[in-house]
Coordinates of C-alpha atoms in Angstrom, one line a residue:
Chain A
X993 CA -189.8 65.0 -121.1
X994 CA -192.9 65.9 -123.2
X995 CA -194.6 67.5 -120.6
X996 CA -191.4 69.8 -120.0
X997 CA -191.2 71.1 -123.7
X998 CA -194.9 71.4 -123.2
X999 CA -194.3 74.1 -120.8
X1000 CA -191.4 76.1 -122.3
X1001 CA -193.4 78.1 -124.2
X1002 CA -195.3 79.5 -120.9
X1003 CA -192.2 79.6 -119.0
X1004 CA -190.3 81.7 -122.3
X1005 CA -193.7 84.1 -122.0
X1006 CA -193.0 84.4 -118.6
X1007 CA -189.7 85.5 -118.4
X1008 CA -189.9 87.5 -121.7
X1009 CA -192.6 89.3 -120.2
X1010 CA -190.9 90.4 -117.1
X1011 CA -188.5 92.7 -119.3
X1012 CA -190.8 95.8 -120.3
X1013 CA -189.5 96.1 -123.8
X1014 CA -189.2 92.4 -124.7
X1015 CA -192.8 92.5 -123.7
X1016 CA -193.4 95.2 -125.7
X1017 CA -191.5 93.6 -128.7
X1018 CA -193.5 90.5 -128.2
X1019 CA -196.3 92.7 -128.4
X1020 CA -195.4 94.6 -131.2
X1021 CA -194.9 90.8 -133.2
X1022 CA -198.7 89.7 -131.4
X1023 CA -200.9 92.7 -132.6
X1024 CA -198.8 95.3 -135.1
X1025 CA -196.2 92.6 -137.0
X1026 CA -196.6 95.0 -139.9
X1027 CA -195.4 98.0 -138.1
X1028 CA -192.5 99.0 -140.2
X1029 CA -193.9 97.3 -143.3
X1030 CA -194.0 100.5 -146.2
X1031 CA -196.5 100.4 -149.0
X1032 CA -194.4 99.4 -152.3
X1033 CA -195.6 95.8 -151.1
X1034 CA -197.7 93.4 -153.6
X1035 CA -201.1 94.2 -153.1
X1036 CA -202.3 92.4 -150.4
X1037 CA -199.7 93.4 -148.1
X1038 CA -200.1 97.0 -149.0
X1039 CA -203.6 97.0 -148.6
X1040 CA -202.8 95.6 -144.8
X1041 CA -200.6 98.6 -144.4
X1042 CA -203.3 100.9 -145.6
X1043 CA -205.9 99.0 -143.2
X1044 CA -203.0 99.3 -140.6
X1045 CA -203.6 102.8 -140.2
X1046 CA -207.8 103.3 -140.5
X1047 CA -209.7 100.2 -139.7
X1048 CA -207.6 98.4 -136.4
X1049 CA -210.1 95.8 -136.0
X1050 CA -210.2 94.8 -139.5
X1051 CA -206.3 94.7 -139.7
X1052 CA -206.0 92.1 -136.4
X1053 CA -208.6 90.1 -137.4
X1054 CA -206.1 89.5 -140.8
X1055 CA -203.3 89.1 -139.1
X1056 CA -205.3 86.3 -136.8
X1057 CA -206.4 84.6 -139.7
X1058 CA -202.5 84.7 -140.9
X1059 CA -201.6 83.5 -137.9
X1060 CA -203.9 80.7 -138.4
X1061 CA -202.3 80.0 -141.7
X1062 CA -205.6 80.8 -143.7
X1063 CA -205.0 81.3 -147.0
X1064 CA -204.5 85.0 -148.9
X1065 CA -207.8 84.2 -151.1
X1066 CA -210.0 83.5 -147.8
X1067 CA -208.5 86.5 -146.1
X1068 CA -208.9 89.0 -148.9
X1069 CA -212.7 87.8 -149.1
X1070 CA -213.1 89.0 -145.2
X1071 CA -211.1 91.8 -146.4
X1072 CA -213.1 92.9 -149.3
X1073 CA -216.3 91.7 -147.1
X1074 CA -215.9 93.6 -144.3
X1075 CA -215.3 96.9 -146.6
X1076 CA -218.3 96.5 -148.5
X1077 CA -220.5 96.0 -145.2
X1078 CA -218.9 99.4 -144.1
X1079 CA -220.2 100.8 -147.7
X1080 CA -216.8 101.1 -149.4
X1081 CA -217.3 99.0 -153.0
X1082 CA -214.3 96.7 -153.1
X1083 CA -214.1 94.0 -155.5
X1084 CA -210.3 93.6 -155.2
X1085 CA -207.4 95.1 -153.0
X1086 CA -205.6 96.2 -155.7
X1087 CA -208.2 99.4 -156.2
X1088 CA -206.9 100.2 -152.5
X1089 CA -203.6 101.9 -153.7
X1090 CA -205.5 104.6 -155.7
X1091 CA -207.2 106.1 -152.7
X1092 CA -210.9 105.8 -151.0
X1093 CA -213.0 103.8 -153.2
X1094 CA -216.9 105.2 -153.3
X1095 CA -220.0 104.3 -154.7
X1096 CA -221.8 106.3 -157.1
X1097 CA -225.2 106.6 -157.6
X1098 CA -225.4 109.3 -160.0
X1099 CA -228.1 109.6 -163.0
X1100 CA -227.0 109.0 -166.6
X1101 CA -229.9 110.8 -168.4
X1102 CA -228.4 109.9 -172.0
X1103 CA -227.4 106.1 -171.3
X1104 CA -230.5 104.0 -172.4
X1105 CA -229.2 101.8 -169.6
X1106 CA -230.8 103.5 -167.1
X1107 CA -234.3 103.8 -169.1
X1108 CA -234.4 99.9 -169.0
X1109 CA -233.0 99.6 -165.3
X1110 CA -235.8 102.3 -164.4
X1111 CA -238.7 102.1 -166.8
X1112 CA -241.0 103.5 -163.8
X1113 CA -239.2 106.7 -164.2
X1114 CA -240.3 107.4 -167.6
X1115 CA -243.6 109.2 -167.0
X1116 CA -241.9 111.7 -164.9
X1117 CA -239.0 112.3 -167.0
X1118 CA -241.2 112.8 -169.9
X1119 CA -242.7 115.6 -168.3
X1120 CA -239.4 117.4 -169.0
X1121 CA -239.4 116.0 -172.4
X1122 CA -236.8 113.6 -171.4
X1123 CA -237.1 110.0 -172.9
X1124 CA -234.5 107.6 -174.2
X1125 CA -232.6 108.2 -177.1
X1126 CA -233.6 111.8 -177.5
X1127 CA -231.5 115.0 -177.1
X1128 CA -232.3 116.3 -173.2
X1129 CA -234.3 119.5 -173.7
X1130 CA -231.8 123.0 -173.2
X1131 CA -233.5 123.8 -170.2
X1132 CA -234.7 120.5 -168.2
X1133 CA -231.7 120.2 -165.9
X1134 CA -232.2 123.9 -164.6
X1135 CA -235.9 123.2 -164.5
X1136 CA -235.4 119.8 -162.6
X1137 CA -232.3 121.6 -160.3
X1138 CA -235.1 124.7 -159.6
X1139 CA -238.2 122.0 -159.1
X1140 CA -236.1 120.1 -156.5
X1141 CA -234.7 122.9 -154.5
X1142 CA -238.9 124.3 -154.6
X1143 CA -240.2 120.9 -153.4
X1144 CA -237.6 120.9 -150.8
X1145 CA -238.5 124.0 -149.4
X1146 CA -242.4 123.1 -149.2
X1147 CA -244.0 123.4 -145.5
X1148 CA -245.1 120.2 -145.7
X1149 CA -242.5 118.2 -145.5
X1150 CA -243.6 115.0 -147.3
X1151 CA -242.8 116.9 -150.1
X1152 CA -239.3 117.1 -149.5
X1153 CA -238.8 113.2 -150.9
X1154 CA -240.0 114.0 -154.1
X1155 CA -237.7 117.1 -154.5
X1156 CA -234.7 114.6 -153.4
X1157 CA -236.0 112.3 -156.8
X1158 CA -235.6 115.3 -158.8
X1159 CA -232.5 116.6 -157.2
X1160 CA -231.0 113.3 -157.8
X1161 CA -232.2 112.7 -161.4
X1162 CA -231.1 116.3 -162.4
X1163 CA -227.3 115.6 -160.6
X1164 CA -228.2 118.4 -157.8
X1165 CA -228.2 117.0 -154.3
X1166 CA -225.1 118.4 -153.3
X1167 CA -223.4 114.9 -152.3
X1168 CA -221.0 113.5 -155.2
X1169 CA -222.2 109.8 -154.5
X1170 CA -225.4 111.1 -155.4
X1171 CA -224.9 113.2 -158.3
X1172 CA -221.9 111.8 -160.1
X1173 CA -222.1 108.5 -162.2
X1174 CA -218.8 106.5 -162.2
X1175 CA -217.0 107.3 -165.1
X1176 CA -217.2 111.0 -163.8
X1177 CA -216.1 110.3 -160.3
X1178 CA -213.1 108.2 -161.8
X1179 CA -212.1 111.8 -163.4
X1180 CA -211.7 113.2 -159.8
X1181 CA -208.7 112.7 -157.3
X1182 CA -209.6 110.0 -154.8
X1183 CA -209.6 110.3 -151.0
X1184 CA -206.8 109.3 -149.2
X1185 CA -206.6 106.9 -146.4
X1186 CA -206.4 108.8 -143.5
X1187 CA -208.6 108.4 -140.9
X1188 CA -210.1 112.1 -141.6
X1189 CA -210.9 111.7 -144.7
X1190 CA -212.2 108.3 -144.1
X1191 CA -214.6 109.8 -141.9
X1192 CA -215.3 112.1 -144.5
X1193 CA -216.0 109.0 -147.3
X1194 CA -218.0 106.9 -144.5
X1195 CA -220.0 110.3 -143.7
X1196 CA -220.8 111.0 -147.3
X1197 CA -221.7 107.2 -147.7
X1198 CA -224.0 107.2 -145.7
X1199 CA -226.0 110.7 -145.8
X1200 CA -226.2 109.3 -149.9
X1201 CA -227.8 105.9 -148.8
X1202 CA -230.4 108.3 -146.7
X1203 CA -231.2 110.7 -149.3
X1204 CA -231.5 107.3 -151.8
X1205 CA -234.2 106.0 -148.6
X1206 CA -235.9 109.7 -149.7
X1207 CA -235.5 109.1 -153.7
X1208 CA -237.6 105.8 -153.3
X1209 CA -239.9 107.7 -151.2
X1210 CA -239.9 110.5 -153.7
X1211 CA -241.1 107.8 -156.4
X1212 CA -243.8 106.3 -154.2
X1213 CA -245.4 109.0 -153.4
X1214 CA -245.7 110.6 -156.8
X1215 CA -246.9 107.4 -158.3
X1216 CA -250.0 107.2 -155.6
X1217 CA -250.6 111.1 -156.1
X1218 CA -252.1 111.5 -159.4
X1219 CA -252.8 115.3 -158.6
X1220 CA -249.2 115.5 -157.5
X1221 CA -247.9 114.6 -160.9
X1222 CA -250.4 117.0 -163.3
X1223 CA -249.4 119.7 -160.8
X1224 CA -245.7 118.9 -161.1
X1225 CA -246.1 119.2 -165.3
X1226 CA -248.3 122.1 -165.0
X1227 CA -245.1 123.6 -162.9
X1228 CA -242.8 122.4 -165.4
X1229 CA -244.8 124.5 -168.2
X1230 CA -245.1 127.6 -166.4
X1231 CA -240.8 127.4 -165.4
X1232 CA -240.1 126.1 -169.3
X1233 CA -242.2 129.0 -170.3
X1234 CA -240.3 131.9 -168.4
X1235 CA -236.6 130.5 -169.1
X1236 CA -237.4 130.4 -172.7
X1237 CA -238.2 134.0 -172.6
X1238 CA -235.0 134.7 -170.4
X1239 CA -237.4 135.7 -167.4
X1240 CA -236.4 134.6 -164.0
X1241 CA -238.9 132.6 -162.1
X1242 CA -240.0 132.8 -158.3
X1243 CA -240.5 129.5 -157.3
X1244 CA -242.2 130.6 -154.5
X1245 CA -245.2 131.4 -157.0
X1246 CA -245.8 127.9 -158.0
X1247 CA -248.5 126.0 -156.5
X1248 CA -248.6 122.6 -155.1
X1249 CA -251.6 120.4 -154.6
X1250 CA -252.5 119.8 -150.1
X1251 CA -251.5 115.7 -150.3
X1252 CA -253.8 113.4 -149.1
X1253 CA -254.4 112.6 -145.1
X1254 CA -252.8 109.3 -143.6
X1255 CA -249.8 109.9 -146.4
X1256 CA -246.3 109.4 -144.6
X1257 CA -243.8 110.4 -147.7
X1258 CA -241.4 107.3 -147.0
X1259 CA -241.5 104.0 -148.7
X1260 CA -243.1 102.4 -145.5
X1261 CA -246.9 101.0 -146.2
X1262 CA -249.2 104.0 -145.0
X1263 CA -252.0 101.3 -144.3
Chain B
X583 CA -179.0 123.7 -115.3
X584 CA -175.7 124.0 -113.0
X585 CA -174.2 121.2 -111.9
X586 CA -176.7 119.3 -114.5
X587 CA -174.8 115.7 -115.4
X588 CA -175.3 112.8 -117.6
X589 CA -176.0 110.7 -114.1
X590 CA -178.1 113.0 -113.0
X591 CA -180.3 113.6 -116.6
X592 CA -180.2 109.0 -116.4
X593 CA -181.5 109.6 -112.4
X594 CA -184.4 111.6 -114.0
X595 CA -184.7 109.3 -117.2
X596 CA -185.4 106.4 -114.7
X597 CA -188.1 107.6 -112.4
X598 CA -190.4 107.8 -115.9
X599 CA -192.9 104.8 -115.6
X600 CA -192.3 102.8 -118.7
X601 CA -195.3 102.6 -121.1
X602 CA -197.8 100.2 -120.1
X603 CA -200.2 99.6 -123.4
X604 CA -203.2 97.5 -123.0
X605 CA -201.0 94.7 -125.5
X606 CA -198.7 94.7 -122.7
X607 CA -201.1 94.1 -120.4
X608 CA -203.1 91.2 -122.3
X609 CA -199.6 89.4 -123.4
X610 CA -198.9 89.5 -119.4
X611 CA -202.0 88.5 -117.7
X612 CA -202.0 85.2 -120.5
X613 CA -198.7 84.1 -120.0
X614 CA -198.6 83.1 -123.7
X615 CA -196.5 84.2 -126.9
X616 CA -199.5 85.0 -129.0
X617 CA -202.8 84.8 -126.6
X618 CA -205.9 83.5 -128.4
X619 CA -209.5 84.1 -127.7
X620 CA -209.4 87.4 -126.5
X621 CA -213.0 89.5 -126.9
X622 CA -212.1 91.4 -130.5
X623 CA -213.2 95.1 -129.6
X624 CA -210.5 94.7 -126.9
X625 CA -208.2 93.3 -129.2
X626 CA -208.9 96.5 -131.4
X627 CA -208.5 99.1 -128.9
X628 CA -204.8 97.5 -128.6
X629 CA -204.2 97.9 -131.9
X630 CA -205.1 100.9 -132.4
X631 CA -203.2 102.1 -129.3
X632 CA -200.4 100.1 -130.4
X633 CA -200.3 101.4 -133.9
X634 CA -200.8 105.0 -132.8
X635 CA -198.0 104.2 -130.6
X636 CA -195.9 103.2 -133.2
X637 CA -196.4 106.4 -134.9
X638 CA -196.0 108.8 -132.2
X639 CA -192.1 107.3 -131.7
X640 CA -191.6 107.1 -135.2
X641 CA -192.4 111.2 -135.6
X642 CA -190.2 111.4 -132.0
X643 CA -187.3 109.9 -134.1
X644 CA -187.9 112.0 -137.0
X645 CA -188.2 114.8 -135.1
X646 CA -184.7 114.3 -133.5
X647 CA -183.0 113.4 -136.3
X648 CA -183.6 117.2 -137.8
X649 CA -182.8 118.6 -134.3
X650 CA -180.5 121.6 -135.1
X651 CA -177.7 121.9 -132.7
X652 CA -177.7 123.7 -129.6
X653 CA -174.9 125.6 -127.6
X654 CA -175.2 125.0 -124.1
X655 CA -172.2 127.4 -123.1
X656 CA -173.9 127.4 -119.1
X657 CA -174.5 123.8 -118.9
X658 CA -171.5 121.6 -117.1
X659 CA -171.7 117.8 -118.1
X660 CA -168.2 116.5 -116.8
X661 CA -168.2 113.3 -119.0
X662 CA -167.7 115.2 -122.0
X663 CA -166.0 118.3 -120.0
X664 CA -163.2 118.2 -123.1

């Protein structure tokens, strides 16, 4: 008798299964249960929905572990987990509903926060006149933006992570991750989740996490390149010097120091 | 389109394969409600085909539900020959 109950489920699965759409329902139930689910749920079931559409693999393995009766704490964790290892900063499904979440690496040059979080910075910034708790100079963003885009544009290309440092510090690289700090990018429109512009988020998150690779790079190499630095303020003067009297500069002018032999540019040892 | 009748648009309705999706597919070959242990990059590719499934019927619908209506003054479909 037990054995016979035993095997009704396999002989149900059978027979279902031989009828293309209650297969078809059954597998609709297995894999998609939340197919016709809208998102004005509570927010774990509408952050499901959004998964539902972008990240398949993420959304079956929740509906496994709701199969397997784990609980909504344990599968928001995975949840959360599993967007953070793609680079999306989620602390709680709820911030789902308001569109793409990103991280944001931008440079707050008059929050003393980021003096203390970066006191090796300060030697470089001062060359600008920058230090905390001071007014920011008229001119050191342009002269920062201009140093960047001149660094980048060096033949040599291990000069190219130090104009990345300034580009970054002086909210110029081009990516917003990079050059906007959180409270600005809250002021912007979220992306939505579609799978385009999800690619577009996942695209930007990682190019930012590169050109951060270059930023520490940047640092290295003008710490160990004493000439580097005297060069870089002597630059500085000569730019600071022409804006103030309303002159264009050519960057192309400026002069930088030949770095020394054996010196990669990237944060790697060079021994 | 003469002669064109309900049995013989059904005739044509029924020689279409149904779908076959890879959930399909799984659910038969494991002769269970809700298989278990399946590799999960297969299980994904279901999904996804599953869900993008899903959506492709659920624009059909949409789309047939704002079909204007047609006059089909040369076509002769006896059932409804009033």
């Amino acid at each position: 008798m037990k054995s016979d109950l035993l095997a009704w489920p396999t002989f149900l699965a059978q027979h279902l299964h031989a009828d293309p759409l209650f297969c078809l329902t059954n597998t609709v139930v297995w894999l998609d249960p939340l197919w016709s689910a809208d998102e004005d749920g509570d927010d774990f079931s509408t952050a499901l929905v959004t998964l539902r559409r972008v990240f398949p693999a993420i959304y079956t393995q929740a509906i496994e572990m709701l199969r397997d009766q784990q609980s909504v704490a344990t599968i928001e964790n995975m949840l959360c987990g599993e967007l953070n290892r793609m680079g999306l900063p989620v602390d709680e499904l709820v911030y789902l509903s308001y569109g793409i979440p990103l991280p944001a690496y931008g440079v707050d040059l008059t929050d003393s926060g980021f003096y203390e979080e970066h006191p090796d910075l300060l030697p470089l910034l001062a060359l600008f006149g920058i230090a905390p708790d001071t007014v920011i100079p008229e001119h050191a963003y342009l002269m920062g933006q201009t140093l960047g885009d001149a660094l980048g544009q060096q033949p040599d290309g291990r000069y190219q992570p130090v104009g990345w440092l300034l580009l970054w510090l002086f909210a110029w690289t081009g990516n917003s991750i990079m050059d906007l700090t959180y409270e600005y990018m809250a002021e912007y429109e979220m992306l939505a989740w579609t799978p385009e512009e999800v690619a577009v988020a996942l695209d930007m998150i990682h190019q930012a996490d590169e050109l951060m690779a270059h930023v520490s790079a940047g640092q290295a190499l003008l710490l160990s390149q004493p000439a580097l630095m005297k060069t870089l303020a002597q630059n500085i003067r000569r730019l600071e010097t022409a804006l103030k009297k309303g002159q264009k500069y050519d960057t192309g002018r400026l002069e930088w120091p030949p770095l020394a032999d054996g010196f990669t540019g990237t944060t790697e040892s060079d021994a | 389109m003469s002669g064109f009748t309900l049995d013989t648009l059904r005739e044509c309705l029924d020689t279409l394969a149904p779908v076959e999706l890879l959930g399909m597919t799984l659910l038969r070959s494991s002769q269970q409600l809700f298989p278990t242990g399946l590799p999960r990059n297969t299980l994904r590719e279901a999904v996804a085909e599953l869900v993008a499934y899903t959506e492709r019927c659920a624009k059909t619908v949409a789309q047939l539900m704002t079909l204007p209506p047609m006059a089909l003054t040369a076509v002769s479909v006896v059932e409804y020959g009033l």
